[in-house]
Amino acid sequence: MPSALVTGAGRGIGLAITEHMSRRGWDVYATARSDAALSSLGRLPNVHPIALDITDRSAISALAEHLPCELDGVVNNAGIIVNGPIEGLSLDNLVRQLDVNVISQIAVTQAVLPSIRAAGGRVVFMSSVSGLITTPGTGAYTASKYAIESLADALRMELRPWRIRVSLIEPGPIRTDMWADVLDDYDRMTAELSDEHRRLYASHLAGSRKLLGRMQKLAADPKRVTKAVEHALTSRRPKRRYLLDLVSRTQKAAIAITPTAVSDAALAAATTSK
Ligand code: NDP
């Protein structure tokens, strides 16, 4: 039975991937943080729950003990989003954003690569369209996804001698808690800004909030992601990048051919309230 490790499997995209791969007959080693998530994962067929905060370096050192010696895939999915204009970002939140979405993804990958190599397995990173396009107000998150794009590209070339495939999944908005809670999270971020930053960025904050509300309604079903992950784990020819829908492909193409001055103006206008 093939096996994969999925991080952040307790809810959202990670849970959808875990359920899907378990239905496909895979042994899924599924990490989560809460007891409730771990016990409901344990009720799924072929799913082995592992308690893991991916930022806990000593837990990462012990991770291989919970896994088979040969592992067919790792899906680095766990992630968070830190919103807000760069000038007002708390540096602790910026560090947390980069730790969870970048450094800890690499820590997990390093820990499991010997087992992946032993199985001739695959590495998958959950990136985002935000790893291809930067928008004002999401610089911390987009920086984390751009970083994982670059690290995954380097890793893919470095792992060629062992034919270990590395894929990036680049979803647009997907209906999970990340979007369900987006406006509350945004309001919390706004409340944490200084009075001065709230005043300076008032029209940007109002415009971004309105745009987030509109995008929330467009969020797609997590199934869109699970099919791409299955392809990355099982296809004879996995893609290096999976852009999942026409809107995302169009956005990527448009950004590539649009002069930066023009895209800057358009994206700034889209996130500014008149
Ligand atoms: P959710 O907010 O629904 O879930 C996030 C998951 O990450 C949870 O399982 C959470 O665990 C886990 N997690 C967060 N921090 C840690 C940590 N320190 N250690 C271990 N696990 C952690 O988000 P999504 O399912 O939407 O996002 C999953 C991935 O997909 C992320 O990398 C995100 O950037 C990416 N993505 C999401 C998109 C979307 O529109 N939803 C679009 C593009 C990419 P816990 O339950 O314990 O908090």
PDB file of N, CA and C in Angstrom, residues 10 30-43 47-52:
ATOM      1  N   GLY A  10      -5.892  18.240   9.794  1.00  0.00           N
ATOM      2  CA  GLY A  10      -7.070  18.249  10.654  1.00  0.00           C
ATOM      3  C   GLY A  10      -8.264  18.963  10.065  1.00  0.00           C
ATOM      4  N   ALA A  30      -1.131  11.456   8.921  1.00  0.00           N
ATOM      5  CA  ALA A  30      -1.804  12.755   8.873  1.00  0.00           C
ATOM      6  C   ALA A  30      -1.486  13.527  10.143  1.00  0.00           C
ATOM      7  N   THR A  31      -0.872  14.706   9.989  1.00  0.00           N
ATOM      8  CA  THR A  31      -0.521  15.456  11.196  1.00  0.00           C
ATOM      9  C   THR A  31      -1.585  16.504  11.523  1.00  0.00           C
ATOM     10  N   ALA A  32      -1.786  16.697  12.811  1.00  0.00           N
ATOM     11  CA  ALA A  32      -2.708  17.738  13.290  1.00  0.00           C
ATOM     12  C   ALA A  32      -2.238  18.159  14.679  1.00  0.00           C
ATOM     13  N   ARG A  33      -2.841  19.246  15.178  1.00  0.00           N
ATOM     14  CA  ARG A  33      -2.404  19.738  16.498  1.00  0.00           C
ATOM     15  C   ARG A  33      -3.404  19.472  17.603  1.00  0.00           C
ATOM     16  N   SER A  34      -4.708  19.498  17.270  1.00  0.00           N
ATOM     17  CA  SER A  34      -5.677  19.375  18.374  1.00  0.00           C
ATOM     18  C   SER A  34      -6.063  17.910  18.595  1.00  0.00           C
ATOM     19  N   ASP A  35      -6.401  17.587  19.860  1.00  0.00           N
ATOM     20  CA  ASP A  35      -6.827  16.215  20.181  1.00  0.00           C
ATOM     21  C   ASP A  35      -8.071  15.849  19.377  1.00  0.00           C
ATOM     22  N   ALA A  36      -8.983  16.819  19.210  1.00  0.00           N
ATOM     23  CA  ALA A  36     -10.232  16.527  18.489  1.00  0.00           C
ATOM     24  C   ALA A  36      -9.914  16.140  17.040  1.00  0.00           C
ATOM     25  N   ALA A  37      -9.023  16.897  16.398  1.00  0.00           N
ATOM     26  CA  ALA A  37      -8.677  16.588  14.998  1.00  0.00           C
ATOM     27  C   ALA A  37      -7.973  15.241  14.919  1.00  0.00           C
ATOM     28  N   LEU A  38      -7.065  14.975  15.870  1.00  0.00           N
ATOM     29  CA  LEU A  38      -6.323  13.705  15.837  1.00  0.00           C
ATOM     30  C   LEU A  38      -7.262  12.523  16.007  1.00  0.00           C
ATOM     31  N   SER A  39      -8.269  12.681  16.899  1.00  0.00           N
ATOM     32  CA  SER A  39      -9.133  11.507  17.080  1.00  0.00           C
ATOM     33  C   SER A  39     -10.080  11.339  15.905  1.00  0.00           C
ATOM     34  N   SER A  40     -10.531  12.436  15.258  1.00  0.00           N
ATOM     35  CA  SER A  40     -11.394  12.168  14.080  1.00  0.00           C
ATOM     36  C   SER A  40     -10.572  11.655  12.899  1.00  0.00           C
ATOM     37  N   LEU A  41      -9.315  12.066  12.773  1.00  0.00           N
ATOM     38  CA  LEU A  41      -8.463  11.488  11.712  1.00  0.00           C
ATOM     39  C   LEU A  41      -8.277   9.986  11.947  1.00  0.00           C
ATOM     40  N   GLY A  42      -8.146   9.618  13.213  1.00  0.00           N
ATOM     41  CA  GLY A  42      -7.915   8.207  13.554  1.00  0.00           C
ATOM     42  C   GLY A  42      -9.087   7.303  13.193  1.00  0.00           C
ATOM     43  N   ARG A  43     -10.272   7.910  12.964  1.00  0.00           N
ATOM     44  CA  ARG A  43     -11.435   7.101  12.591  1.00  0.00           C
ATOM     45  C   ARG A  43     -11.513   6.841  11.082  1.00  0.00           C
ATOM     46  N   VAL A  47      -5.704   5.743   8.001  1.00  0.00           N
ATOM     47  CA  VAL A  47      -5.107   7.034   8.382  1.00  0.00           C
ATOM     48  C   VAL A  47      -4.453   6.900   9.766  1.00  0.00           C
ATOM     49  N   HIS A  48      -3.201   7.336   9.824  1.00  0.00           N
ATOM     50  CA  HIS A  48      -2.424   7.255  11.073  1.00  0.00           C
ATOM     51  C   HIS A  48      -2.172   8.674  11.569  1.00  0.00           C
ATOM     52  N   PRO A  49      -2.897   9.111  12.596  1.00  0.00           N
ATOM     53  CA  PRO A  49      -2.715  10.495  13.067  1.00  0.00           C
ATOM     54  C   PRO A  49      -1.389  10.677  13.798  1.00  0.00           C
ATOM     55  N   ILE A  50      -0.766  11.817  13.571  1.00  0.00           N
ATOM     56  CA  ILE A  50       0.480  12.163  14.271  1.00  0.00           C
ATOM     57  C   ILE A  50       0.302  13.576  14.827  1.00  0.00           C
ATOM     58  N   ALA A  51       0.534  13.734  16.131  1.00  0.00           N
ATOM     59  CA  ALA A  51       0.459  15.081  16.726  1.00  0.00           C
ATOM     60  C   ALA A  51       1.718  15.845  16.324  1.00  0.00           C
ATOM     61  N   LEU A  52       1.530  16.977  15.640  1.00  0.00           N
ATOM     62  CA  LEU A  52       2.722  17.727  15.207  1.00  0.00           C
ATOM     63  C   LEU A  52       2.404  19.196  14.986  1.00  0.00           C
TER      64      LEU A  52
END
